[in-house]
Amino acid sequence: DQQVKQNSPSLSVQEGRISILNCDYTNSMFDYFLWYKKYPAEGPTFLISISSIKDKNEDGRFTVFLNKSAKHLSLHIVPSQPGDSAVYFCAANDAGGTSYGKLTFGQGTILTVHP
Amino acid sequence: KAGVTQTPRYLIKTRGQQVTLSCSPISGHRSVSWYQQTPGQGLQFLFEYFSETQRNKGNFPGRFSGRQFSNSRSEMNVSTLELGDSALYLCASRTDRGMGYTFGSGTRLTVV
């Protein structure tokens, strides 16, 4: 039962263009969402998060959009840079419940930004 | 500010052995979570500790256990290792009220 899904295993984008990574979830109890970036043999690095009381959060080149009715969120990276090439994970948490410390992760999307 | 430190970085064990992995959280972080990453299953939650108490546990067999010490450092133990336990084991810490989970670089366990 995969409660968080990233349906695109990979995404290829030209430098300077927009990268859009998508994530869907099924558990309506999730109320906090995070995006992480990961390089091989390293731990995930936190990028940006959003609470379910918001529909958008921005941090520099990164913007996360949340559509609760569709149970869908997306990460926009503008402009994309070659250094953004990595695996991106979407994660969700039931912050208001008893899911202490438990993040449910998607399977990840490999982003490649070409110079 | 030091990050989350996991030791060792790499480990090779034989089937049937047991292993202990260590995690030192960021200073002031009292919550420590553990995750297993494998190519087939992705990142899976193992358990979470806060103030030496396990508050949450994922769907892993009893061979996987953990503990947390009074200084918030945590260890996880896997007994009777199986080939399928080969994975990257990640530790994450945060303040209890904060939502920002910071991950360590992980311990790569290979079971042969």
Short mmCIF file of C-alpha atoms in Angstrom, two decimals, chain A residues 39-114:
data_model
loop_
_atom_site.label_atom_id
_atom_site.label_comp_id
_atom_site.label_asym_id
_atom_site.label_seq_id
_atom_site.Cartn_x
_atom_site.Cartn_y
_atom_site.Cartn_z
CA TYR A 39 22.79 12.14 -3.95
CA PRO A 40 24.03 8.53 -4.06
CA ALA A 41 25.61 7.25 -0.84
CA GLU A 42 24.46 10.35 1.07
CA GLY A 43 21.49 11.08 3.29
CA PRO A 44 18.54 13.11 1.98
CA THR A 45 18.86 16.88 2.24
CA PHE A 46 15.77 18.85 3.22
CA LEU A 47 14.64 21.32 0.54
CA ILE A 48 11.24 22.74 1.36
CA SER A 49 8.05 21.84 3.18
CA ILE A 50 4.40 22.82 3.26
CA SER A 51 1.66 22.50 5.80
CA SER A 52 -1.83 21.48 4.71
CA ILE A 53 -3.16 24.88 5.78
CA LYS A 54 -1.27 26.44 2.87
CA ASP A 55 -1.37 25.83 -0.85
CA LYS A 56 1.99 27.32 -1.76
CA ASN A 57 5.39 27.81 -0.18
CA GLU A 58 8.41 29.46 -1.78
CA ASP A 59 12.09 29.38 -0.93
CA GLY A 60 14.39 30.88 -3.50
CA ARG A 61 14.29 28.84 -6.67
CA PHE A 62 12.05 26.22 -5.06
CA THR A 63 8.26 26.43 -4.81
CA VAL A 64 5.96 23.72 -3.56
CA PHE A 65 2.28 23.68 -4.45
CA LEU A 66 -0.32 21.65 -2.59
CA ASN A 67 -3.74 20.72 -3.96
CA LYS A 68 -5.51 19.00 -1.07
CA SER A 69 -8.68 18.16 -2.95
CA ALA A 70 -6.62 16.30 -5.55
CA LYS A 71 -4.19 14.97 -2.95
CA HIS A 72 -1.38 16.22 -5.14
CA LEU A 73 1.72 18.29 -4.61
CA SER A 74 4.42 19.50 -6.92
CA LEU A 75 7.89 20.98 -6.62
CA HIS A 76 8.91 23.67 -9.09
CA ILE A 77 12.56 24.55 -9.57
CA VAL A 78 13.18 27.74 -11.52
CA PRO A 79 15.65 28.15 -13.10
CA SER A 80 17.06 24.64 -13.11
CA GLN A 81 20.80 24.25 -12.74
CA PRO A 82 23.09 21.27 -13.44
CA GLY A 83 23.81 21.06 -9.71
CA ASP A 84 20.15 20.28 -9.15
CA SER A 85 20.67 16.87 -10.76
CA ALA A 86 19.83 14.34 -8.03
CA VAL A 87 17.03 12.11 -6.80
CA TYR A 88 14.09 14.04 -5.36
CA PHE A 89 11.85 12.48 -2.75
CA CYS A 90 8.45 13.62 -1.68
CA ALA A 91 7.55 12.77 1.94
CA ALA A 92 4.43 13.12 4.06
CA ASN A 93 3.66 13.13 7.75
CA ASP A 94 0.58 13.00 9.94
CA ALA A 95 1.90 15.80 12.14
CA GLY A 96 -1.34 16.22 14.03
CA GLY A 97 -1.59 12.54 14.87
CA THR A 98 0.63 9.99 16.51
CA SER A 99 2.98 9.33 13.61
CA TYR A 100 5.94 10.47 15.63
CA GLY A 101 9.01 10.78 13.49
CA LYS A 102 7.46 8.79 10.68
CA LEU A 103 7.85 10.19 7.23
CA THR A 104 6.25 8.24 4.41
CA PHE A 105 8.36 8.63 1.29
CA GLY A 106 7.61 8.34 -2.39
CA GLN A 107 9.86 6.23 -4.59
CA GLY A 108 11.79 9.24 -5.87
CA THR A 109 12.29 10.99 -9.20
CA ILE A 110 15.71 11.22 -10.81
CA LEU A 111 16.17 14.76 -12.11
CA THR A 112 18.84 15.40 -14.73
CA VAL A 113 19.55 18.99 -15.72
CA HIS A 114 21.55 19.26 -18.94
#
